Coordinates of C-alpha atoms in Angstrom, one line a residue:
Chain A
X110 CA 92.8 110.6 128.9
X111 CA 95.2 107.8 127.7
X112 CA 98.1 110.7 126.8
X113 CA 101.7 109.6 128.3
X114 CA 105.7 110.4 127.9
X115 CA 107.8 108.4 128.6
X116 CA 111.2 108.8 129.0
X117 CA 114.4 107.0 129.5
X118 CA 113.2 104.0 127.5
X119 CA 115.5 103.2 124.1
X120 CA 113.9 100.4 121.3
X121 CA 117.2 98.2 121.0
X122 CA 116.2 96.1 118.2
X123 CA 113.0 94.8 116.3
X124 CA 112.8 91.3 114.5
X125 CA 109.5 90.2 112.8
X126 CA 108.6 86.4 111.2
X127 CA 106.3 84.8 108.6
X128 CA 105.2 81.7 107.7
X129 CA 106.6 80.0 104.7
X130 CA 103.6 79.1 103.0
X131 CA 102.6 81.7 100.1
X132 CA 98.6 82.3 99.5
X133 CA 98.3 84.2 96.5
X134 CA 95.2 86.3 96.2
X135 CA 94.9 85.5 92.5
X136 CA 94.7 81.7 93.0
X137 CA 91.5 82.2 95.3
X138 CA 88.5 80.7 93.1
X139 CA 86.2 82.7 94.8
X140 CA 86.9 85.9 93.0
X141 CA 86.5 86.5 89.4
X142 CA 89.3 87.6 87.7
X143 CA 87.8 91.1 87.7
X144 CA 87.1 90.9 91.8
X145 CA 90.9 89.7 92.1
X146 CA 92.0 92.7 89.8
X147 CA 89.8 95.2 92.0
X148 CA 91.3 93.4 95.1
X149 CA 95.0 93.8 94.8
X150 CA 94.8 97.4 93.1
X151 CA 92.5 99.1 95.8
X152 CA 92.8 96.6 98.9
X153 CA 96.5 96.3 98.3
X154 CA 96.9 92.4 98.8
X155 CA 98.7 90.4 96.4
X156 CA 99.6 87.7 98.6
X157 CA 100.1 86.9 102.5
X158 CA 101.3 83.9 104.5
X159 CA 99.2 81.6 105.8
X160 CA 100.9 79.4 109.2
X161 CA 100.3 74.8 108.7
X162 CA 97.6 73.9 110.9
X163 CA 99.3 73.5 114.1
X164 CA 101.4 76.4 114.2
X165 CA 100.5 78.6 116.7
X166 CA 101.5 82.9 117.0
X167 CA 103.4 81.8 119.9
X168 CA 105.8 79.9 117.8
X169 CA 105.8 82.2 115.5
X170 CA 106.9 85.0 118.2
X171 CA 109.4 82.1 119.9
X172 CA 111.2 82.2 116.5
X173 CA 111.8 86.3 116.2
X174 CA 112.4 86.4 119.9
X175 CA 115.8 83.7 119.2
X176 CA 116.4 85.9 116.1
X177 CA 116.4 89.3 117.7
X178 CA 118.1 87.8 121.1
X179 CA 120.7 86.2 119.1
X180 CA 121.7 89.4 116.7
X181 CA 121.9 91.6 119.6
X182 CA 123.6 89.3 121.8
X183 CA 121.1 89.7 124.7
X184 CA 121.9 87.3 127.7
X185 CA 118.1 85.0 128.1
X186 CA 118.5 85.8 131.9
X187 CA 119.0 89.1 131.5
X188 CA 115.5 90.0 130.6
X189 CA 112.6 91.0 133.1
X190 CA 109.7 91.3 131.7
X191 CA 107.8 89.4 127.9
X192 CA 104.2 90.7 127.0
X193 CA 102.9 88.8 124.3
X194 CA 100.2 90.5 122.1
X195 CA 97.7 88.1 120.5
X196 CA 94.5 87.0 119.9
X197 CA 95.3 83.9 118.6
X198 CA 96.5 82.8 122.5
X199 CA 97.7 78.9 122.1
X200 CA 94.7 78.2 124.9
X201 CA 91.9 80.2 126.3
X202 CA 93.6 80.2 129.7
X203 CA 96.8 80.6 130.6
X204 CA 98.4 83.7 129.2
X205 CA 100.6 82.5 126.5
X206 CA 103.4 85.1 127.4
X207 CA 103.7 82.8 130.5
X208 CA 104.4 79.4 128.4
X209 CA 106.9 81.3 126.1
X210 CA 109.0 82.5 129.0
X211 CA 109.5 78.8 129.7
X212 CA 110.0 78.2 126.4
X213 CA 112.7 81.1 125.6
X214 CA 114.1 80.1 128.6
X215 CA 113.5 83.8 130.5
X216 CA 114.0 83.6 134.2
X217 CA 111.2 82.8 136.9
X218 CA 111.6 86.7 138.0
X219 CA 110.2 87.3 134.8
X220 CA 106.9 89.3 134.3
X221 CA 104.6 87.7 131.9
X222 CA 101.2 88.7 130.6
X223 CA 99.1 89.0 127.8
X224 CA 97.4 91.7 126.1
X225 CA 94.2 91.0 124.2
X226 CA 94.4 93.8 121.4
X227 CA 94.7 93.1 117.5
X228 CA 95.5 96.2 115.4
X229 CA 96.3 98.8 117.8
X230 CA 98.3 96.3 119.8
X231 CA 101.7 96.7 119.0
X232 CA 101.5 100.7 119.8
X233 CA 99.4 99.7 122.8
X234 CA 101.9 96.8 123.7
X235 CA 104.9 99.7 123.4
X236 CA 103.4 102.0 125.7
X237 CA 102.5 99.4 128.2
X238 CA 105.9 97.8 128.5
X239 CA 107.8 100.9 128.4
X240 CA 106.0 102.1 131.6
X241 CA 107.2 99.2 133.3
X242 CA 111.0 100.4 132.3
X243 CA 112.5 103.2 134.7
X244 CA 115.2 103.5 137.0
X245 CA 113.6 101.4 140.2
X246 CA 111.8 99.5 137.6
X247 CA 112.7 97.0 135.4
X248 CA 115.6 97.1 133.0
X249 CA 115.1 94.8 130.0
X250 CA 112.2 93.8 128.1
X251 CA 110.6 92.1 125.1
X252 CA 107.6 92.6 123.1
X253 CA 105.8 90.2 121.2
X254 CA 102.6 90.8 118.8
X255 CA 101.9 87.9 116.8
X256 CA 99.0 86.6 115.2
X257 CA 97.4 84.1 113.4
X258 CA 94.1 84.9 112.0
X259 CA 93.8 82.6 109.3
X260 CA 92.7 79.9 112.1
X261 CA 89.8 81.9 112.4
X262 CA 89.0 82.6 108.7
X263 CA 86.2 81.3 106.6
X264 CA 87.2 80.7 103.0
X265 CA 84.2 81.3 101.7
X266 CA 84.2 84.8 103.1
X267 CA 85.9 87.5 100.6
X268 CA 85.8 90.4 103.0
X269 CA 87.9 88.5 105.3
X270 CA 90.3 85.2 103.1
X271 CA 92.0 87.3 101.1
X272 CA 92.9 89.7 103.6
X273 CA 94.6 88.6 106.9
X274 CA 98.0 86.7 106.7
X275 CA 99.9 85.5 109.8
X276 CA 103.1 87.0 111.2
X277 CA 105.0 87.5 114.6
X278 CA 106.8 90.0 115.7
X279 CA 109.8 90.7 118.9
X280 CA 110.9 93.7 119.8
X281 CA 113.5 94.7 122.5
X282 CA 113.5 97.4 124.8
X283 CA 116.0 98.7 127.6
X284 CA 116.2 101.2 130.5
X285 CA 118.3 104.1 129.0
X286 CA 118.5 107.5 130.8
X287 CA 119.7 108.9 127.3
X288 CA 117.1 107.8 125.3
X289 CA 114.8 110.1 123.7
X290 CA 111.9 110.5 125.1
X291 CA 108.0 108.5 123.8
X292 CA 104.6 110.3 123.1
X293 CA 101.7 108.1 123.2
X294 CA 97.9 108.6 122.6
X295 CA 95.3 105.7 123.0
X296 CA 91.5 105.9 122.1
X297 CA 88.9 102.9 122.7
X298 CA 85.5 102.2 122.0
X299 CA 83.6 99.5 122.8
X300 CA 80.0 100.4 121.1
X301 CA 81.1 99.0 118.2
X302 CA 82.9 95.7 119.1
X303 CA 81.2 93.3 116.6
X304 CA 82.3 95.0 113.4
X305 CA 85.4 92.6 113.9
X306 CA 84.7 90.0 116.3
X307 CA 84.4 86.1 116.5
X308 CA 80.8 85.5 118.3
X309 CA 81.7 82.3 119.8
X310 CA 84.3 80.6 121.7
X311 CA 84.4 82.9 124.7
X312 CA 81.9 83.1 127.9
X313 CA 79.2 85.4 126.4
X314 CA 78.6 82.3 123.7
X315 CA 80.3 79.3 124.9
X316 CA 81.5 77.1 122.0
X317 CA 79.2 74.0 121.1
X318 CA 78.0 72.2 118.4
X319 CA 75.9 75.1 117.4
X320 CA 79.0 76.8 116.8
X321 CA 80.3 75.4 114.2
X322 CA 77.2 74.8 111.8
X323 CA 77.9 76.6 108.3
X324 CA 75.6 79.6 108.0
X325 CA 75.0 81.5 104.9
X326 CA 74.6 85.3 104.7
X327 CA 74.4 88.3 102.1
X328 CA 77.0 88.0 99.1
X329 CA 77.2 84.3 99.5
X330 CA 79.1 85.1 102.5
X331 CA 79.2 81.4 104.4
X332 CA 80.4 81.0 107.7
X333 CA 80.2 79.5 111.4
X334 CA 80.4 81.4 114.5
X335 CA 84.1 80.7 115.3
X336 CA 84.7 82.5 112.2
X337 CA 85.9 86.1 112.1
X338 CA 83.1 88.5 111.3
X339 CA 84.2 92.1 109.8
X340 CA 82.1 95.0 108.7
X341 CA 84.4 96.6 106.6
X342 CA 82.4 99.6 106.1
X343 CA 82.3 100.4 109.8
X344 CA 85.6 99.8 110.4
X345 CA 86.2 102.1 107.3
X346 CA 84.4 104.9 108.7
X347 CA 85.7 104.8 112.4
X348 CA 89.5 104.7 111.1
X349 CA 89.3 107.9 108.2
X350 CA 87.3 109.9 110.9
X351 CA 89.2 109.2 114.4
X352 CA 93.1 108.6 112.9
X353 CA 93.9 111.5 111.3
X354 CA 92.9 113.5 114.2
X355 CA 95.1 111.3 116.3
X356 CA 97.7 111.7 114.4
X357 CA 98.3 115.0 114.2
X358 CA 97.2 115.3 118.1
X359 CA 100.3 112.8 118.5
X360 CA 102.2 115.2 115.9
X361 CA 101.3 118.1 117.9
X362 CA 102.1 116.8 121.5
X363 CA 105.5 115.7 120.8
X364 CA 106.4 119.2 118.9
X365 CA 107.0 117.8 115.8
X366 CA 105.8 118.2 112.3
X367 CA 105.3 115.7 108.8
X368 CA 108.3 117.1 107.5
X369 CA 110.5 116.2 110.3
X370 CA 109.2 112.8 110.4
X371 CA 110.5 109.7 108.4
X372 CA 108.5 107.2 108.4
X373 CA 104.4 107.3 109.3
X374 CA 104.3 102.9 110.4
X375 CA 100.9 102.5 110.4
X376 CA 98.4 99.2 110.8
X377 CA 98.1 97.2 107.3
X378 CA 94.2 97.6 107.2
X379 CA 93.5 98.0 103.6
X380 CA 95.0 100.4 101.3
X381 CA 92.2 102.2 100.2
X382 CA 91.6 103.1 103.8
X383 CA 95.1 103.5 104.8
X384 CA 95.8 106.1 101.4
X385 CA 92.6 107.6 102.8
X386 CA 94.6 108.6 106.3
X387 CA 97.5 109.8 103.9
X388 CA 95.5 112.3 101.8
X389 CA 93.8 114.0 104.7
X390 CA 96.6 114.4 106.5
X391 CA 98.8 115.4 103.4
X392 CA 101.5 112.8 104.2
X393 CA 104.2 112.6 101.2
X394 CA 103.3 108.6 99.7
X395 CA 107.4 108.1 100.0
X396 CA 107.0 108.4 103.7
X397 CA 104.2 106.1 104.2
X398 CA 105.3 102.7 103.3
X399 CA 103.2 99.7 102.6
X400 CA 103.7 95.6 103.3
X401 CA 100.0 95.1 102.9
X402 CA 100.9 93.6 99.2
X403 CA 103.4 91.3 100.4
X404 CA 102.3 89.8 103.6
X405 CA 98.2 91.2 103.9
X406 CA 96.1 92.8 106.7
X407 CA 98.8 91.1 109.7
X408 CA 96.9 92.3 112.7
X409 CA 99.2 93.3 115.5
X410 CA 102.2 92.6 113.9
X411 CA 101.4 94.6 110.9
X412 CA 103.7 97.7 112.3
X413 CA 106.6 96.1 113.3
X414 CA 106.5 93.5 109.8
X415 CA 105.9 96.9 108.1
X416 CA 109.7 98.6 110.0
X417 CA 111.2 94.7 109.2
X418 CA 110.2 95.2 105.2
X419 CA 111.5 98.6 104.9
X420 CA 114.3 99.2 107.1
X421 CA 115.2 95.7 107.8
X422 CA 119.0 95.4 107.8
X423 CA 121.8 92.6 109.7
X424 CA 124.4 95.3 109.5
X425 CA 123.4 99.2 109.3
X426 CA 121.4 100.3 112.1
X427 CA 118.6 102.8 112.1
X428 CA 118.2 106.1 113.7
X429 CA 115.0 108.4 112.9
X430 CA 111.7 109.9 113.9
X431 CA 108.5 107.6 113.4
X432 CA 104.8 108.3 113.7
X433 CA 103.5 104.6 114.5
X434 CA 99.5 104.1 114.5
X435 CA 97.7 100.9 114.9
X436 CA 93.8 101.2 114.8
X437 CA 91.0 98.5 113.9
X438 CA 89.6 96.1 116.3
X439 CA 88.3 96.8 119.7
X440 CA 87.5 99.3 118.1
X441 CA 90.9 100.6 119.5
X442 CA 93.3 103.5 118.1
X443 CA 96.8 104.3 119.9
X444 CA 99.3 106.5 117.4
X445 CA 103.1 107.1 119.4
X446 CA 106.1 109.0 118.1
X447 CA 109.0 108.1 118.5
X448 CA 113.1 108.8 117.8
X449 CA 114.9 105.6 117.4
X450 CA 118.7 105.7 117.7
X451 CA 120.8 102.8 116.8
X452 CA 118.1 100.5 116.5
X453 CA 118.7 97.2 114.9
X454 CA 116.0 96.4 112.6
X455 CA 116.2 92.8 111.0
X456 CA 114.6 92.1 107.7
X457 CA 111.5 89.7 107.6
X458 CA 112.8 86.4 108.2
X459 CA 111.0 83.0 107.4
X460 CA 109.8 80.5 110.0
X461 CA 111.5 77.4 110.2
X462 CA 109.6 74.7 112.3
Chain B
X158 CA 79.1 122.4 99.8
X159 CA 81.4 124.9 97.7
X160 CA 81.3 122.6 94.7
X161 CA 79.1 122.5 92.2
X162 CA 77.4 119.2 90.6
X163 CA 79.5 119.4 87.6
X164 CA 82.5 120.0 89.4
X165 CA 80.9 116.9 91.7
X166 CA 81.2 114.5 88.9
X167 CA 84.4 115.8 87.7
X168 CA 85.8 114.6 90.9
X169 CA 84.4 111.3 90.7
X170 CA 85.2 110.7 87.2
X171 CA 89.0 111.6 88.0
X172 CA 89.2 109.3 90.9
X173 CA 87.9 106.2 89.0
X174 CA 90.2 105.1 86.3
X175 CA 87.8 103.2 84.2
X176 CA 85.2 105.9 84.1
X177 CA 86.0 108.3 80.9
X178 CA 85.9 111.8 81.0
X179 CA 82.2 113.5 80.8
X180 CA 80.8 110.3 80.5
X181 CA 78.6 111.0 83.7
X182 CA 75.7 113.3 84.7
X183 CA 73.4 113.8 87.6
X184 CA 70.5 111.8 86.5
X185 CA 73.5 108.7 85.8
X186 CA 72.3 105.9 88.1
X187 CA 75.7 104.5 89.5
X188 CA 74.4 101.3 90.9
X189 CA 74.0 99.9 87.3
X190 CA 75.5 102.1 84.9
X191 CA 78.5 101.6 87.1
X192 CA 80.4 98.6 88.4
X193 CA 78.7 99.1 91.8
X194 CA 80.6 96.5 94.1
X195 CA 81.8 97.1 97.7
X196 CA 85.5 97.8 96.9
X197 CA 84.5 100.8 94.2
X198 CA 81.9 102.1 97.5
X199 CA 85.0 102.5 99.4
X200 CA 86.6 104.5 96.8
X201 CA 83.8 106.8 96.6
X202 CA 83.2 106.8 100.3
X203 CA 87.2 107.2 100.6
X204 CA 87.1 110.7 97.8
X205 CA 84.0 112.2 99.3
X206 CA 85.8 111.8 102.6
X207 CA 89.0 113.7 101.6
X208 CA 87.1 116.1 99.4
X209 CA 84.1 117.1 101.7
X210 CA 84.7 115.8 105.2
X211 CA 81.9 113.6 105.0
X212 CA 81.0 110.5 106.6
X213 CA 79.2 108.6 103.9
X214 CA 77.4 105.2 106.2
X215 CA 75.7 102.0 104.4
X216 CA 72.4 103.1 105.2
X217 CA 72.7 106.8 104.2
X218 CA 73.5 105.6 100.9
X219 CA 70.4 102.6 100.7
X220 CA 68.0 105.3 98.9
X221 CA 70.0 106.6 96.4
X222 CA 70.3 105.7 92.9
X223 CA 71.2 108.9 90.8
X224 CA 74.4 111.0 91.5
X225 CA 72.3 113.6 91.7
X226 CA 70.9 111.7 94.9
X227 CA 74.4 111.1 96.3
X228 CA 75.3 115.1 95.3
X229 CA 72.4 115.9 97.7
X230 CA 73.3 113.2 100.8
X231 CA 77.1 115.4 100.6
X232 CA 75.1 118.8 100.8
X233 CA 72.8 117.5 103.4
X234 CA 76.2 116.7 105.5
X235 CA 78.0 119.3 104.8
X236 CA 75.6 121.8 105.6

C-alpha cells in the first residue's frame, strides 16, 4: 500500500508560471451564449492561458525554476536532484528533466528523471522526491510539474478547449532534521486509462498519417487521434467516489482533523466535481480555494498555481497545515498533508520568452 | 432510501437555480421539460451523490425519462 512518512524534509519555497496569452472562455464560438453561461458557473472556467506554438512545459518550468532559485538565493550547484513532471515532455525520448538540468545550469552530479503523471503528479512528484532527501541522501532538490495541454487539444472539442490551460510550476525542497514530518497516500488504476488519454503517438499506436485525419464523433465532437480524449463522466464518477475517502484516510493518518487544517490544495478538475469533494467531506468553502476560473483545468501544476494564487507573497512567508490532493488521469489519486514552516510562496508570475 | 419522492424533487428543484419551486412532479420527463445538457447531468449526478451516496453511470441513466424513473435508479442503489 502506497502509505509513507516522511520526515526530516522542509518545502523551502514554491514558484508557479503562465503563459501570457489570455483565452477567454466567452470568446469560444463554439458555445452558445447559454453553453458559455452554464460553463463558467458550474465548470468554473472563465479564462486560462494558452503557451505560442513553440513553447514547450520545459520552458515554462526553466522560468519558475530562475524565479524561485533567484528569490531564495539558492546556489545552481548546490542542488542534487530536478524531477520534472510532464506529459507534455519536449521529445518522446530523453527525459526532459535531463535537458533542463543543462539548461538551469544544475551540476553533472545531479539526478534527473521524469515522471509521467498529469493530475496526481505534483503530490506524487512530492512524495517521490522527498524520499530521495535524508541524512545519507541527498540534500537539496527541485520539483517541477509543468504542462501544456493545449498542444494536444482539439478546438472543436468542448469537453476538453475550454478546459485545460498551460502552466509550470518549481518547487524547492531541503534536508531538515526539524522539519515537520509528510503523510502521503497514493491510489492507481489502470482499468480505466482511456477516459483521459491521447490514442496515438506512443508504441501501442505509433503516429502516422492515419493519425492525424479529422474524425467526427457524438456532439459534433471532431477530432484526430493525437488529440486528447476525456470522458468526463468517468472521470466524474472515479474522483467523488475514491477522493473523499482518501482524504479523510490522509486526515486520519497524520492525526489531524478539517478544523485544524488551512488550506485543502486540491487538483483544478472542474468545479462541479471539485464542490462535489467539499460537500461530502463537509470542508468549510473559505478553506477550499479555487484558480480553476483564472487559469482552467492546469494538469500537474494545478496545486502548486492554486498555493501561488492564494498565498503567493515576495515578502511574508507562510507557515500552516495543508491537505494537498491531485486525482484525474492515470486514473491516479495521491492526497499528502503537510505543515509548511517559512515557506516562501511567490505569486503567479508571467512567462517572458 | 429515507426520502420520499416529494422530498426527491424538492431536492432537485433547490439545487437547480433556474427550476421554480413545485414546478416538478414524478411523471415530469427531465430530458425535455428540462435543459438536459451534460454540464446540468453533472449537477444531478453531483446532488444525488452527496445526498444518497450513489453512483449515478451514463448507462444507468440511458432508460430513464420521468423523475419518477430516476427516483427508482436511487432506490435501486441505495437499497
Amino acid at each position: 500500500m502506497a502509505k509513507m512518512e516522511i520526515e526530516n524534509v522542509a518545502i523551502r519555497g514554491i514558484a508557479t508560471c503562465v503563459p501570457e496569452n489570455i483565452n477567454e472562455v466567452s470568446d469560444y464560438t463554439l458555445f452558445s451564449e447559454t453553453e458559455k453561461k452554464n460553463f463558467i458557473q458550474t465548470v468554473g472556467v472563465q479564462r486560462r492561458r494558452f503557451a505560442k506554438k513553440g513553447t514547450c512545459a520545459s520552458d515554462l518550468g526553466v522560468f519558475a525554476t530562475e524565479k524561485l532559485l533567484d528569490a531564495l538565493n539558492w546556489e545552481k550547484q548546490s542542488i542534487d536532484a530536478i524531477i520534472m513532471v510532464t506529459q507534455s515532455p519536449d521529445y518522446p525520448i530523453p527525459a526532459t528533466a535531463i535537458i533542463m538540468q543543462e539548461r538551469l545550469g544544475f551540476a553533472n552530479t545531479c539526478l534527473a528523471f521524469d515522471i509521467n503523471l498529469g493530475c496526481s503528479g505534483y503530490v506524487i512528484g512530492l512524495q517521490t522526491i522527498s524520499s530521495l532527501l535524508g541524512k545519507n541522501k541527498l540534500k537539496r532538490a527541485i520539483l517541477i510539474a509543468a504542462d501544456v495541454p493545449s498542444g494536444n487539444l482539439s478546438f472543436h472539442d468542448k469537453s476538453t478547449y475550454p478546459l485545460f490551460g498551460d502552466a509550470a510550476s518549481a518547487t524547492a525542497l531541503e534536508y531538515n532534521e526539524e522539519a515537520d514530518k509528510m503523510y502521503f497516500i497514493s491510489n492507481s488504476d489502470g482499468k480505466d486509462f482511456d477516459a483521459l488519454y491521447v490514442p496515438h503517438g506512443g508504441m501501442r499506436n505509433f503516429a502516422g498519417p492515419e493519425s492525424f485525419t479529422i474524425k467526427e464523433f457524438e456532439g459534433g465532437v471532431k477530432r484526430n487521434m493525437t488529440h486528447m480524449v476525456l470522458d468526463g463522466m468517468r472521470i466524474f464518477n472515479f474522483s467523488i467516489s475514491k477522493v473523499p475517502e482518501q482524504i479523510a484516510n490522509t486526515l486520519m493518518m497524520s492525526n489531524a482533523s478539517i478544523e485544524e487544517t488551512d488550506y485543502f490544495f486540491t487538483h483544478q478538475a472542474n468545479k462541479i466535481m471539485n464542490e462535489t469533494i467539499r460537500r461530502k467531506l463537509k470542508i468549510p468553502p473559505e478553506k477550499f480555494p479555487y484558480s480553476i476560473d483564472e487559469y482552467g483545468n492546469t494538469s500537474s501544476a494545478s496545486i502548486a498555481v492554486t498555493m501561488c494564487h492564494i498565498l503567493g507573497d515576495t515578502k511574508t512567508k507562510v507557515t500552516g497545515s495543508f491537505i494537498l490532493s491531485g486525482f484525474g488521469i492515470g486514473l491516479s489519486w495521491a492526497t499528502a498533508y503537510l505543515k509548511l514552516n517559512s515557506c516562501l510562496i511567490l505569486p503567479v508570475s508571467e512567462y517572458e520568452q | 432510501m429515507k426520502d420520499s419522492i416529494e422530498h426527491f424533487i424538492s431536492k432537485i428543484e433547490n439545487e437547480f437555480e433556474d427550476i421554480p419551486e413545485g414546478s416538478l412532479n414524478s411523471n415530469t420527463n427531465f430530458r425535455e421539460d428540462f435543459d438536459w445538457s451534460s454540464v446540468n447531468a453533472l449537477i444531478l449526478f453531483s446532488l444525488l451523490n452527496i445526498e444518497y451516496d450513489v453512483i449515478i453511470t451514463a448507462e444507468d441513466i440511458k432508460p430513464a425519462e420521468t423523475i419518477q424513473d430516476l427516483y427508482n435508479i436511487v432506490q435501486s442503489k441505495t437499497q
